[in-house]
Structure formats: C-alpha cells, structure tokens
C-alpha cells in the first residue's frame, strides 16, 4: 500500500516516517534472531586462556574455528613391533576446542595412556565434568602396552580446559611416582576358586551360572539389526559379571551393554566404586538402539564387588 501511494504521489511525511520505523524494526528483529541462533558458531575462543589453563601450546585452524593443543608422550619409550616409535607417529595426547551451540565451548580429544594411568585419569576427567567416550588400543605388539582414551564435553571454556589439565596432571603424577608403567593391578589371587553364589544372587536378584567355584550373572538387552532381526542375550547383547577367587579375595570381570545416554552414569558409578574400566567400544554396527560396551576388572570382597556392579546397573535407569 505504501509503495502504491508513493508512486501515485499521495503519501505524506508522517506515513513515510512510520514506514521507515517499521522496516528498521523488522531488520532489527532479523539481526537479533540471527545473532542469538548463530551465537556459538560465530564466537571466537579465548586461545590465550585455553593455553594458560591447559598448560599446553596449540594451533588454530581458522577455516574450522578449532583450537587444538597437544602433548607428545615422550616420557616413556614405546616400541611397536620392536621399533621405538616417535610420538609423531601416533603417541600424542590432544584436545581440540571449538565454540559450542548449547554452551560456550565444546572439546574432543584423545589421551595416550599406559595401563596403570587409565583409571585414575578417567576418574580425574569424569570428576572434572568431562565425558569419556571410548577406550581401546591402536597397536599390536606395543611395549609397554598403550591405550587411548577419548574424551569430550561442553561447558565454559574455563571448565573444559581445566578438565583437560586435571586429566593430564593425574597422568604426570602417576609417572612421577613410578617412571616405569606397572604390569598388573596387584595380583595375589587364589589358585582355586570357592565363590559362594547365594549372597551374590540376593544382591543381583537373579540366578547365577556356576562352575568350578566361580559364578556368573548375565542380563540381556534387545536391539534390532539392519536386517530387521531381533538380537538379545544369547546373541551377545548383554551385561554380564563373573566372579572368581574366594568370598574375601575375589575378582569380578565382565561387560556392561549400555545405551549412549547410559554410558557416563555407568562409568561414574563404577569408578566411584573403584572398578577398573579396561575397554569402551562397540560390538555391532547399524543396531537400533545404538549399544556401547564397557569392559571392567575389579578386586575386593565378592559381595562388595557385586554391590558396586548392581549400583552401576541401577545408575543406567536413573
């Protein structure tokens, strides 16, 4: 209407001013909306702050808006296939930061760890608010054995950068106390097992499989494969716990099958109880829902171990 009046020469100054104000108001709304919705994507990280908090130097990739810090593992010589491997070939811990969508920043990274470092470092990362998303090996015939722990998280840059610093500080603390990585959790297991299954059955509210003084519990889950086939407990979609040793000096090992949003609660519960995590990975592809598997090894009184594992099972449903 306004443009028609303008062409006909019938508009007045009041109408023109009103139209201009309306257009300006509309553009302001558009710019504000775009600014809010794209806030995380357009913000720049405080690189100096991240370097200061992590204690590491990094490099900025402008095209991806990512700042990455790294820490080569040069403190312990690692041989793979009888070849001493330089850190450049895959023995470097790193953490990459980028502006977030739901928080100021997000981080992803990979920590190069020896076996006696994994669980203390995992607890340090979890306690600092980071997530642990995978734990596995990258090599065969490596000496000493090297594991890779993948981390992630969202929050303020200060929080997640501090989390990375605390995780790496724990690793350095362990190596300062023992320059040579340990080769076991402590040993001292009885040669013959004599686990009394009844108290454990009461804790798990389930029947145990027994053999030669050992006891095992298996709890199935269900998923659907790409073919439409249903798979469950007997096809390997299960959480299990096996006990050996004696009631007072036992070991428990097994595997938790968890959904993506159950992984962090289960890890936090197990580490709080002192259960050692030895692997986090997947066993299948294209299953629905997506299932992750975490393997563990724990030592202590059999009943105490059972209660710790039951608590982690319960944490998945909270």
PDB file of C-alpha atoms in Angstrom:
ATOM      1  CA  UNK A   1       0.000   0.000   0.000  1.00  0.00           C
ATOM      2  CA  UNK A   2       2.771   2.400   0.897  1.00  0.00           C
ATOM      3  CA  UNK A   3       4.653   1.806  -2.392  1.00  0.00           C
ATOM      4  CA  UNK A   4       1.448   2.334  -4.388  1.00  0.00           C
ATOM      5  CA  UNK A   5       0.832   5.632  -2.604  1.00  0.00           C
ATOM      6  CA  UNK A   6       4.440   6.635  -3.157  1.00  0.00           C
ATOM      7  CA  UNK A   7       4.131   6.024  -6.897  1.00  0.00           C
ATOM      8  CA  UNK A   8       0.871   7.973  -7.056  1.00  0.00           C
ATOM      9  CA  UNK A   9       2.430  10.858  -5.110  1.00  0.00           C
ATOM     10  CA  UNK A  10      -0.288  10.720  -2.404  1.00  0.00           C
ATOM     11  CA  UNK A  11       1.834   9.761   0.613  1.00  0.00           C
ATOM     12  CA  UNK A  12       2.780  12.267   3.341  1.00  0.00           C
ATOM     13  CA  UNK A  13       5.783  12.706   5.641  1.00  0.00           C
ATOM     14  CA  UNK A  14       4.068  11.053   8.643  1.00  0.00           C
ATOM     15  CA  UNK A  15       3.275   7.931   6.636  1.00  0.00           C
ATOM     16  CA  UNK A  16       6.821   7.801   5.285  1.00  0.00           C
ATOM     17  CA  UNK A  17       8.366   8.049   8.767  1.00  0.00           C
ATOM     18  CA  UNK A  18       6.044   5.336  10.063  1.00  0.00           C
ATOM     19  CA  UNK A  19       7.033   3.028   7.221  1.00  0.00           C
ATOM     20  CA  UNK A  20      10.756   3.615   7.780  1.00  0.00           C
ATOM     21  CA  UNK A  21      10.402   2.853  11.506  1.00  0.00           C
ATOM     22  CA  UNK A  22       8.544  -0.365  10.723  1.00  0.00           C
ATOM     23  CA  UNK A  23      11.220  -1.524   8.284  1.00  0.00           C
ATOM     24  CA  UNK A  24      14.002  -0.713  10.755  1.00  0.00           C
ATOM     25  CA  UNK A  25      12.177  -2.631  13.479  1.00  0.00           C
ATOM     26  CA  UNK A  26      11.808  -5.659  11.222  1.00  0.00           C
ATOM     27  CA  UNK A  27      15.509  -5.658  10.321  1.00  0.00           C
ATOM     28  CA  UNK A  28      16.455  -5.338  13.994  1.00  0.00           C
ATOM     29  CA  UNK A  29      14.419  -8.464  14.819  1.00  0.00           C
ATOM     30  CA  UNK A  30      16.069 -10.380  11.993  1.00  0.00           C
ATOM     31  CA  UNK A  31      19.574  -9.393  13.097  1.00  0.00           C
ATOM     32  CA  UNK A  32      18.900 -10.155  16.759  1.00  0.00           C
ATOM     33  CA  UNK A  33      17.401 -13.543  15.914  1.00  0.00           C
ATOM     34  CA  UNK A  34      20.322 -14.425  13.671  1.00  0.00           C
ATOM     35  CA  UNK A  35      22.759 -13.280  16.318  1.00  0.00           C
ATOM     36  CA  UNK A  36      21.189 -15.453  19.022  1.00  0.00           C
ATOM     37  CA  UNK A  37      20.796 -18.564  16.864  1.00  0.00           C
ATOM     38  CA  UNK A  38      24.323 -18.334  15.492  1.00  0.00           C
ATOM     39  CA  UNK A  39      25.978 -17.229  18.717  1.00  0.00           C
ATOM     40  CA  UNK A  40      28.050 -20.376  19.275  1.00  0.00           C
ATOM     41  CA  UNK A  41      29.074 -20.668  15.630  1.00  0.00           C
ATOM     42  CA  UNK A  42      30.369 -17.109  15.271  1.00  0.00           C
ATOM     43  CA  UNK A  43      32.045 -16.578  18.631  1.00  0.00           C
ATOM     44  CA  UNK A  44      35.797 -16.886  18.881  1.00  0.00           C
ATOM     45  CA  UNK A  45      37.525 -18.806  21.630  1.00  0.00           C
ATOM     46  CA  UNK A  46      39.957 -17.152  24.003  1.00  0.00           C
ATOM     47  CA  UNK A  47      43.036 -19.034  22.799  1.00  0.00           C
ATOM     48  CA  UNK A  48      45.341 -17.493  25.380  1.00  0.00           C
ATOM     49  CA  UNK A  49      43.009 -18.629  28.154  1.00  0.00           C
ATOM     50  CA  UNK A  50      42.944 -22.221  26.863  1.00  0.00           C
ATOM     51  CA  UNK A  51      46.739 -22.343  26.620  1.00  0.00           C
ATOM     52  CA  UNK A  52      47.061 -20.922  30.112  1.00  0.00           C
ATOM     53  CA  UNK A  53      44.519 -23.310  31.649  1.00  0.00           C
ATOM     54  CA  UNK A  54      45.746 -26.469  29.933  1.00  0.00           C
ATOM     55  CA  UNK A  55      49.411 -25.534  30.211  1.00  0.00           C
ATOM     56  CA  UNK A  56      49.844 -26.541  26.567  1.00  0.00           C
ATOM     57  CA  UNK A  57      50.640 -24.694  23.364  1.00  0.00           C
ATOM     58  CA  UNK A  58      48.306 -25.148  20.431  1.00  0.00           C
ATOM     59  CA  UNK A  59      47.454 -24.279  16.860  1.00  0.00           C
ATOM     60  CA  UNK A  60      44.383 -22.523  15.494  1.00  0.00           C
ATOM     61  CA  UNK A  61      42.608 -23.761  12.352  1.00  0.00           C
ATOM     62  CA  UNK A  62      40.758 -20.689  11.123  1.00  0.00           C
ATOM     63  CA  UNK A  63      38.685 -22.493   8.474  1.00  0.00           C
ATOM     64  CA  UNK A  64      37.205 -24.859  11.107  1.00  0.00           C
ATOM     65  CA  UNK A  65      37.331 -22.386  14.014  1.00  0.00           C
ATOM     66  CA  UNK A  66      39.141 -25.010  16.107  1.00  0.00           C
ATOM     67  CA  UNK A  67      41.985 -24.533  18.558  1.00  0.00           C
ATOM     68  CA  UNK A  68      43.963 -27.727  19.252  1.00  0.00           C
ATOM     69  CA  UNK A  69      46.534 -28.323  21.970  1.00  0.00           C
ATOM     70  CA  UNK A  70      48.794 -31.359  22.101  1.00  0.00           C
ATOM     71  CA  UNK A  71      51.143 -33.175  24.459  1.00  0.00           C
ATOM     72  CA  UNK A  72      53.519 -35.752  22.911  1.00  0.00           C
ATOM     73  CA  UNK A  73      54.215 -38.784  25.133  1.00  0.00           C
ATOM     74  CA  UNK A  74      57.996 -38.646  25.181  1.00  0.00           C
ATOM     75  CA  UNK A  75      58.425 -39.518  28.868  1.00  0.00           C
ATOM     76  CA  UNK A  76      58.329 -43.305  28.299  1.00  0.00           C
ATOM     77  CA  UNK A  77      59.861 -45.069  25.308  1.00  0.00           C
ATOM     78  CA  UNK A  78      57.305 -47.191  23.444  1.00  0.00           C
ATOM     79  CA  UNK A  79      58.311 -49.906  20.997  1.00  0.00           C
ATOM     80  CA  UNK A  80      55.830 -51.253  18.442  1.00  0.00           C
ATOM     81  CA  UNK A  81      56.860 -54.340  16.514  1.00  0.00           C
ATOM     82  CA  UNK A  82      60.328 -53.900  18.088  1.00  0.00           C
ATOM     83  CA  UNK A  83      60.597 -50.363  16.663  1.00  0.00           C
ATOM     84  CA  UNK A  84      60.908 -47.407  19.026  1.00  0.00           C
ATOM     85  CA  UNK A  85      58.024 -45.191  17.973  1.00  0.00           C
ATOM     86  CA  UNK A  86      58.378 -41.391  17.834  1.00  0.00           C
ATOM     87  CA  UNK A  87      55.395 -39.512  19.322  1.00  0.00           C
ATOM     88  CA  UNK A  88      54.755 -38.016  15.852  1.00  0.00           C
ATOM     89  CA  UNK A  89      53.616 -41.462  14.651  1.00  0.00           C
ATOM     90  CA  UNK A  90      50.592 -41.576  16.961  1.00  0.00           C
ATOM     91  CA  UNK A  91      51.714 -41.203  20.561  1.00  0.00           C
ATOM     92  CA  UNK A  92      50.449 -37.668  21.188  1.00  0.00           C
ATOM     93  CA  UNK A  93      47.637 -36.669  23.535  1.00  0.00           C
ATOM     94  CA  UNK A  94      45.477 -33.851  22.174  1.00  0.00           C
ATOM     95  CA  UNK A  95      42.374 -31.808  22.882  1.00  0.00           C
ATOM     96  CA  UNK A  96      40.509 -29.694  20.319  1.00  0.00           C
ATOM     97  CA  UNK A  97      38.232 -26.801  21.314  1.00  0.00           C
ATOM     98  CA  UNK A  98      35.534 -25.085  19.269  1.00  0.00           C
ATOM     99  CA  UNK A  99      32.634 -22.730  20.102  1.00  0.00           C
ATOM    100  CA  UNK A 100      29.559 -24.665  21.205  1.00  0.00           C
ATOM    101  CA  UNK A 101      25.871 -24.454  20.376  1.00  0.00           C
ATOM    102  CA  UNK A 102      24.390 -25.233  23.795  1.00  0.00           C
ATOM    103  CA  UNK A 103      27.338 -23.893  25.797  1.00  0.00           C
ATOM    104  CA  UNK A 104      30.280 -21.553  25.343  1.00  0.00           C
ATOM    105  CA  UNK A 105      32.580 -24.271  24.041  1.00  0.00           C
ATOM    106  CA  UNK A 106      32.987 -27.954  23.376  1.00  0.00           C
ATOM    107  CA  UNK A 107      36.038 -30.196  23.457  1.00  0.00           C
ATOM    108  CA  UNK A 108      37.028 -33.501  21.900  1.00  0.00           C
ATOM    109  CA  UNK A 109      40.316 -35.266  22.445  1.00  0.00           C
ATOM    110  CA  UNK A 110      42.357 -38.419  22.797  1.00  0.00           C
ATOM    111  CA  UNK A 111      44.711 -39.171  25.689  1.00  0.00           C
ATOM    112  CA  UNK A 112      47.648 -41.547  25.255  1.00  0.00           C
ATOM    113  CA  UNK A 113      47.869 -43.597  28.460  1.00  0.00           C
ATOM    114  CA  UNK A 114      49.609 -46.600  29.939  1.00  0.00           C
ATOM    115  CA  UNK A 115      47.594 -49.283  31.702  1.00  0.00           C
ATOM    116  CA  UNK A 116      48.230 -48.023  35.247  1.00  0.00           C
ATOM    117  CA  UNK A 117      47.232 -44.487  34.209  1.00  0.00           C
ATOM    118  CA  UNK A 118      43.886 -45.211  32.550  1.00  0.00           C
ATOM    119  CA  UNK A 119      41.564 -45.448  35.525  1.00  0.00           C
ATOM    120  CA  UNK A 120      42.994 -42.651  37.701  1.00  0.00           C
ATOM    121  CA  UNK A 121      42.975 -40.357  34.648  1.00  0.00           C
ATOM    122  CA  UNK A 122      39.433 -41.451  33.780  1.00  0.00           C
ATOM    123  CA  UNK A 123      38.267 -40.561  37.296  1.00  0.00           C
ATOM    124  CA  UNK A 124      40.006 -37.178  37.076  1.00  0.00           C
ATOM    125  CA  UNK A 125      38.295 -36.439  33.747  1.00  0.00           C
ATOM    126  CA  UNK A 126      34.859 -37.548  34.954  1.00  0.00           C
ATOM    127  CA  UNK A 127      35.185 -35.637  38.239  1.00  0.00           C
ATOM    128  CA  UNK A 128      36.069 -32.504  36.244  1.00  0.00           C
ATOM    129  CA  UNK A 129      32.860 -32.775  34.201  1.00  0.00           C
ATOM    130  CA  UNK A 130      34.300 -34.289  31.034  1.00  0.00           C
ATOM    131  CA  UNK A 131      32.878 -37.351  29.293  1.00  0.00           C
ATOM    132  CA  UNK A 132      34.834 -40.485  28.443  1.00  0.00           C
ATOM    133  CA  UNK A 133      33.590 -41.848  25.124  1.00  0.00           C
ATOM    134  CA  UNK A 134      35.979 -44.656  24.143  1.00  0.00           C
ATOM    135  CA  UNK A 135      38.905 -46.681  25.474  1.00  0.00           C
ATOM    136  CA  UNK A 136      40.878 -49.015  23.246  1.00  0.00           C
ATOM    137  CA  UNK A 137      44.247 -49.883  21.739  1.00  0.00           C
ATOM    138  CA  UNK A 138      45.690 -48.584  18.474  1.00  0.00           C
ATOM    139  CA  UNK A 139      48.565 -51.043  18.118  1.00  0.00           C
ATOM    140  CA  UNK A 140      49.594 -54.690  18.408  1.00  0.00           C
ATOM    141  CA  UNK A 141      52.906 -55.788  19.931  1.00  0.00           C
ATOM    142  CA  UNK A 142      53.453 -52.490  21.732  1.00  0.00           C
ATOM    143  CA  UNK A 143      55.708 -52.473  24.779  1.00  0.00           C
ATOM    144  CA  UNK A 144      54.711 -51.119  27.215  1.00  0.00           C
ATOM    145  CA  UNK A 145      51.045 -51.508  26.293  1.00  0.00           C
ATOM    146  CA  UNK A 146      49.415 -48.211  25.259  1.00  0.00           C
ATOM    147  CA  UNK A 147      45.726 -47.340  25.486  1.00  0.00           C
ATOM    148  CA  UNK A 148      43.838 -44.415  24.008  1.00  0.00           C
ATOM    149  CA  UNK A 149      41.060 -42.732  25.984  1.00  0.00           C
ATOM    150  CA  UNK A 150      38.765 -40.444  24.022  1.00  0.00           C
ATOM    151  CA  UNK A 151      37.168 -37.558  25.863  1.00  0.00           C
ATOM    152  CA  UNK A 152      34.529 -34.934  25.126  1.00  0.00           C
ATOM    153  CA  UNK A 153      32.396 -32.330  26.797  1.00  0.00           C
ATOM    154  CA  UNK A 154      30.585 -28.997  26.677  1.00  0.00           C
ATOM    155  CA  UNK A 155      30.616 -26.043  29.026  1.00  0.00           C
ATOM    156  CA  UNK A 156      32.542 -22.883  29.628  1.00  0.00           C
ATOM    157  CA  UNK A 157      35.974 -22.823  28.053  1.00  0.00           C
ATOM    158  CA  UNK A 158      37.393 -22.456  31.549  1.00  0.00           C
ATOM    159  CA  UNK A 159      35.654 -25.603  32.807  1.00  0.00           C
ATOM    160  CA  UNK A 160      36.527 -27.946  29.963  1.00  0.00           C
ATOM    161  CA  UNK A 161      40.094 -26.657  29.562  1.00  0.00           C
ATOM    162  CA  UNK A 162      40.622 -27.147  33.296  1.00  0.00           C
ATOM    163  CA  UNK A 163      39.245 -30.676  32.942  1.00  0.00           C
ATOM    164  CA  UNK A 164      41.856 -31.468  30.299  1.00  0.00           C
ATOM    165  CA  UNK A 165      44.573 -30.019  32.529  1.00  0.00           C
ATOM    166  CA  UNK A 166      43.475 -32.120  35.528  1.00  0.00           C
ATOM    167  CA  UNK A 167      43.372 -35.321  33.485  1.00  0.00           C
ATOM    168  CA  UNK A 168      46.881 -34.762  32.142  1.00  0.00           C
ATOM    169  CA  UNK A 169      48.131 -33.708  35.567  1.00  0.00           C
ATOM    170  CA  UNK A 170      46.961 -37.028  37.011  1.00  0.00           C
ATOM    171  CA  UNK A 171      48.849 -38.896  34.295  1.00  0.00           C
ATOM    172  CA  UNK A 172      52.033 -36.938  35.094  1.00  0.00           C
ATOM    173  CA  UNK A 173      51.560 -37.558  38.819  1.00  0.00           C
ATOM    174  CA  UNK A 174      51.440 -41.324  38.261  1.00  0.00           C
ATOM    175  CA  UNK A 175      54.565 -41.363  36.108  1.00  0.00           C
ATOM    176  CA  UNK A 176      56.439 -39.125  38.546  1.00  0.00           C
ATOM    177  CA  UNK A 177      55.753 -41.647  41.315  1.00  0.00           C
ATOM    178  CA  UNK A 178      56.607 -44.689  39.142  1.00  0.00           C
ATOM    179  CA  UNK A 179      58.597 -43.899  35.979  1.00  0.00           C
ATOM    180  CA  UNK A 180      58.067 -47.442  34.681  1.00  0.00           C
ATOM    181  CA  UNK A 181      54.403 -48.400  33.990  1.00  0.00           C
ATOM    182  CA  UNK A 182      53.103 -51.165  36.257  1.00  0.00           C
ATOM    183  CA  UNK A 183      52.399 -54.591  34.785  1.00  0.00           C
ATOM    184  CA  UNK A 184      49.420 -55.672  36.936  1.00  0.00           C
ATOM    185  CA  UNK A 185      46.669 -54.451  39.267  1.00  0.00           C
ATOM    186  CA  UNK A 186      48.305 -56.087  42.266  1.00  0.00           C
ATOM    187  CA  UNK A 187      47.992 -59.847  41.730  1.00  0.00           C
ATOM    188  CA  UNK A 188      47.558 -62.113  44.749  1.00  0.00           C
ATOM    189  CA  UNK A 189      44.576 -64.133  43.549  1.00  0.00           C
ATOM    190  CA  UNK A 190      43.938 -67.651  44.932  1.00  0.00           C
ATOM    191  CA  UNK A 191      44.745 -70.506  42.585  1.00  0.00           C
ATOM    192  CA  UNK A 192      41.436 -72.227  43.370  1.00  0.00           C
ATOM    193  CA  UNK A 193      38.037 -70.508  43.382  1.00  0.00           C
ATOM    194  CA  UNK A 194      35.352 -71.044  46.010  1.00  0.00           C
ATOM    195  CA  UNK A 195      32.774 -68.304  45.469  1.00  0.00           C
ATOM    196  CA  UNK A 196      29.516 -68.722  47.403  1.00  0.00           C
ATOM    197  CA  UNK A 197      26.900 -67.742  44.818  1.00  0.00           C
ATOM    198  CA  UNK A 198      23.927 -67.353  47.195  1.00  0.00           C
ATOM    199  CA  UNK A 199      24.792 -63.889  48.621  1.00  0.00           C
ATOM    200  CA  UNK A 200      25.515 -62.618  45.116  1.00  0.00           C
ATOM    201  CA  UNK A 201      22.194 -63.971  43.834  1.00  0.00           C
ATOM    202  CA  UNK A 202      20.446 -61.996  46.556  1.00  0.00           C
ATOM    203  CA  UNK A 203      22.221 -58.789  45.513  1.00  0.00           C
ATOM    204  CA  UNK A 204      21.511 -59.213  41.799  1.00  0.00           C
ATOM    205  CA  UNK A 205      18.041 -60.739  42.340  1.00  0.00           C
ATOM    206  CA  UNK A 206      18.937 -63.391  39.776  1.00  0.00           C
ATOM    207  CA  UNK A 207      20.221 -66.929  39.410  1.00  0.00           C
ATOM    208  CA  UNK A 208      23.942 -67.476  38.828  1.00  0.00           C
ATOM    209  CA  UNK A 209      25.644 -69.864  36.475  1.00  0.00           C
ATOM    210  CA  UNK A 210      28.303 -71.739  38.451  1.00  0.00           C
ATOM    211  CA  UNK A 211      31.413 -73.719  37.511  1.00  0.00           C
ATOM    212  CA  UNK A 212      34.483 -74.824  39.493  1.00  0.00           C
ATOM    213  CA  UNK A 213      33.834 -72.409  42.344  1.00  0.00           C
ATOM    214  CA  UNK A 214      33.100 -69.460  40.042  1.00  0.00           C
ATOM    215  CA  UNK A 215      29.785 -67.646  39.478  1.00  0.00           C
ATOM    216  CA  UNK A 216      28.415 -65.651  36.537  1.00  0.00           C
ATOM    217  CA  UNK A 217      25.335 -63.472  36.015  1.00  0.00           C
ATOM    218  CA  UNK A 218      24.003 -62.437  32.595  1.00  0.00           C
ATOM    219  CA  UNK A 219      21.378 -59.742  31.956  1.00  0.00           C
ATOM    220  CA  UNK A 220      20.072 -59.441  28.404  1.00  0.00           C
ATOM    221  CA  UNK A 221      19.042 -56.424  26.351  1.00  0.00           C
ATOM    222  CA  UNK A 222      17.386 -56.235  22.956  1.00  0.00           C
ATOM    223  CA  UNK A 223      18.266 -54.473  19.733  1.00  0.00           C
ATOM    224  CA  UNK A 224      17.198 -54.628  16.100  1.00  0.00           C
ATOM    225  CA  UNK A 225      19.771 -55.124  13.373  1.00  0.00           C
ATOM    226  CA  UNK A 226      19.673 -53.596   9.881  1.00  0.00           C
ATOM    227  CA  UNK A 227      18.050 -56.786   8.556  1.00  0.00           C
ATOM    228  CA  UNK A 228      15.160 -56.325  10.979  1.00  0.00           C
ATOM    229  CA  UNK A 229      16.396 -59.269  13.078  1.00  0.00           C
ATOM    230  CA  UNK A 230      15.897 -59.014  16.830  1.00  0.00           C
ATOM    231  CA  UNK A 231      19.023 -59.786  18.859  1.00  0.00           C
ATOM    232  CA  UNK A 232      19.250 -60.229  22.617  1.00  0.00           C
ATOM    233  CA  UNK A 233      21.071 -62.002  25.427  1.00  0.00           C
ATOM    234  CA  UNK A 234      22.153 -65.131  23.581  1.00  0.00           C
ATOM    235  CA  UNK A 235      23.330 -63.118  20.551  1.00  0.00           C
ATOM    236  CA  UNK A 236      25.695 -61.116  22.756  1.00  0.00           C
ATOM    237  CA  UNK A 237      23.571 -58.103  23.673  1.00  0.00           C
ATOM    238  CA  UNK A 238      24.005 -58.436  27.408  1.00  0.00           C
ATOM    239  CA  UNK A 239      25.575 -57.174  30.603  1.00  0.00           C
ATOM    240  CA  UNK A 240      27.462 -59.863  32.483  1.00  0.00           C
ATOM    241  CA  UNK A 241      29.528 -60.267  35.638  1.00  0.00           C
ATOM    242  CA  UNK A 242      31.746 -63.226  36.512  1.00  0.00           C
ATOM    243  CA  UNK A 243      33.300 -63.856  39.944  1.00  0.00           C
ATOM    244  CA  UNK A 244      36.360 -65.940  40.846  1.00  0.00           C
ATOM    245  CA  UNK A 245      38.678 -66.320  43.842  1.00  0.00           C
ATOM    246  CA  UNK A 246      37.190 -66.516  47.317  1.00  0.00           C
ATOM    247  CA  UNK A 247      34.444 -64.582  49.065  1.00  0.00           C
ATOM    248  CA  UNK A 248      37.067 -62.445  50.836  1.00  0.00           C
ATOM    249  CA  UNK A 249      39.574 -62.179  47.985  1.00  0.00           C
ATOM    250  CA  UNK A 250      37.668 -62.084  44.725  1.00  0.00           C
ATOM    251  CA  UNK A 251      37.884 -60.686  41.253  1.00  0.00           C
ATOM    252  CA  UNK A 252      34.993 -59.688  39.035  1.00  0.00           C
ATOM    253  CA  UNK A 253      35.225 -59.117  35.336  1.00  0.00           C
ATOM    254  CA  UNK A 254      32.603 -58.571  32.687  1.00  0.00           C
ATOM    255  CA  UNK A 255      30.904 -56.274  30.278  1.00  0.00           C
ATOM    256  CA  UNK A 256      28.164 -53.636  30.502  1.00  0.00           C
ATOM    257  CA  UNK A 257      25.887 -53.151  27.487  1.00  0.00           C
ATOM    258  CA  UNK A 258      24.670 -49.539  27.673  1.00  0.00           C
ATOM    259  CA  UNK A 259      22.803 -47.019  25.584  1.00  0.00           C
ATOM    260  CA  UNK A 260      24.586 -43.792  24.646  1.00  0.00           C
ATOM    261  CA  UNK A 261      22.942 -41.770  27.410  1.00  0.00           C
ATOM    262  CA  UNK A 262      23.668 -44.515  29.970  1.00  0.00           C
ATOM    263  CA  UNK A 263      27.423 -44.678  29.356  1.00  0.00           C
ATOM    264  CA  UNK A 264      28.519 -41.726  31.501  1.00  0.00           C
ATOM    265  CA  UNK A 265      26.308 -42.624  34.527  1.00  0.00           C
ATOM    266  CA  UNK A 266      27.597 -46.208  34.412  1.00  0.00           C
ATOM    267  CA  UNK A 267      31.228 -45.087  34.160  1.00  0.00           C
ATOM    268  CA  UNK A 268      30.852 -42.611  37.006  1.00  0.00           C
ATOM    269  CA  UNK A 269      29.241 -45.232  39.230  1.00  0.00           C
ATOM    270  CA  UNK A 270      31.865 -47.885  38.511  1.00  0.00           C
ATOM    271  CA  UNK A 271      34.810 -45.551  39.003  1.00  0.00           C
ATOM    272  CA  UNK A 272      33.293 -44.216  42.228  1.00  0.00           C
ATOM    273  CA  UNK A 273      33.359 -47.808  43.488  1.00  0.00           C
ATOM    274  CA  UNK A 274      36.943 -48.360  42.340  1.00  0.00           C
ATOM    275  CA  UNK A 275      36.059 -50.697  39.477  1.00  0.00           C
ATOM    276  CA  UNK A 276      38.717 -50.601  36.746  1.00  0.00           C
ATOM    277  CA  UNK A 277      37.478 -49.907  33.204  1.00  0.00           C
ATOM    278  CA  UNK A 278      39.568 -51.731  30.593  1.00  0.00           C
ATOM    279  CA  UNK A 279      37.718 -51.048  27.315  1.00  0.00           C
ATOM    280  CA  UNK A 280      34.864 -48.947  25.888  1.00  0.00           C
ATOM    281  CA  UNK A 281      33.782 -49.715  22.331  1.00  0.00           C
ATOM    282  CA  UNK A 282      31.014 -51.119  20.144  1.00  0.00           C
ATOM    283  CA  UNK A 283      30.419 -54.744  19.119  1.00  0.00           C
ATOM    284  CA  UNK A 284      27.980 -54.188  16.239  1.00  0.00           C
ATOM    285  CA  UNK A 285      27.078 -51.721  13.502  1.00  0.00           C
ATOM    286  CA  UNK A 286      23.664 -50.378  12.436  1.00  0.00           C
ATOM    287  CA  UNK A 287      21.866 -51.752  15.507  1.00  0.00           C
ATOM    288  CA  UNK A 288      18.897 -49.867  16.931  1.00  0.00           C
ATOM    289  CA  UNK A 289      19.131 -48.605  19.605  1.00  0.00           C
ATOM    290  CA  UNK A 290      22.882 -47.968  19.454  1.00  0.00           C
ATOM    291  CA  UNK A 291      24.648 -50.007  22.138  1.00  0.00           C
ATOM    292  CA  UNK A 292      28.097 -49.480  23.634  1.00  0.00           C
ATOM    293  CA  UNK A 293      30.063 -51.996  25.659  1.00  0.00           C
ATOM    294  CA  UNK A 294      32.345 -51.245  28.573  1.00  0.00           C
ATOM    295  CA  UNK A 295      34.571 -53.975  29.988  1.00  0.00           C
ATOM    296  CA  UNK A 296      35.857 -53.958  33.547  1.00  0.00           C
ATOM    297  CA  UNK A 297      38.091 -55.716  36.083  1.00  0.00           C
ATOM    298  CA  UNK A 298      37.584 -55.351  39.832  1.00  0.00           C
ATOM    299  CA  UNK A 299      39.155 -56.721  43.001  1.00  0.00           C
ATOM    300  CA  UNK A 300      37.820 -56.999  46.557  1.00  0.00           C
ATOM    301  CA  UNK A 301      35.295 -58.920  48.633  1.00  0.00           C
ATOM    302  CA  UNK A 302      32.819 -60.716  46.368  1.00  0.00           C
ATOM    303  CA  UNK A 303      29.735 -59.182  47.978  1.00  0.00           C
ATOM    304  CA  UNK A 304      31.205 -55.674  47.819  1.00  0.00           C
ATOM    305  CA  UNK A 305      32.029 -56.119  44.141  1.00  0.00           C
ATOM    306  CA  UNK A 306      28.507 -57.347  43.440  1.00  0.00           C
ATOM    307  CA  UNK A 307      27.004 -54.305  45.162  1.00  0.00           C
ATOM    308  CA  UNK A 308      29.240 -51.989  43.123  1.00  0.00           C
ATOM    309  CA  UNK A 309      28.157 -53.633  39.869  1.00  0.00           C
ATOM    310  CA  UNK A 310      24.489 -53.604  40.885  1.00  0.00           C
ATOM    311  CA  UNK A 311      24.765 -49.884  41.661  1.00  0.00           C
ATOM    312  CA  UNK A 312      26.099 -49.273  38.152  1.00  0.00           C
ATOM    313  CA  UNK A 313      23.211 -51.279  36.700  1.00  0.00           C
ATOM    314  CA  UNK A 314      20.789 -49.131  38.673  1.00  0.00           C
ATOM    315  CA  UNK A 315      22.550 -45.917  37.556  1.00  0.00           C
ATOM    316  CA  UNK A 316      21.652 -46.703  33.938  1.00  0.00           C
ATOM    317  CA  UNK A 317      17.940 -46.308  34.649  1.00  0.00           C
ATOM    318  CA  UNK A 318      18.061 -43.072  36.677  1.00  0.00           C
TER     319      UNK A 318
END
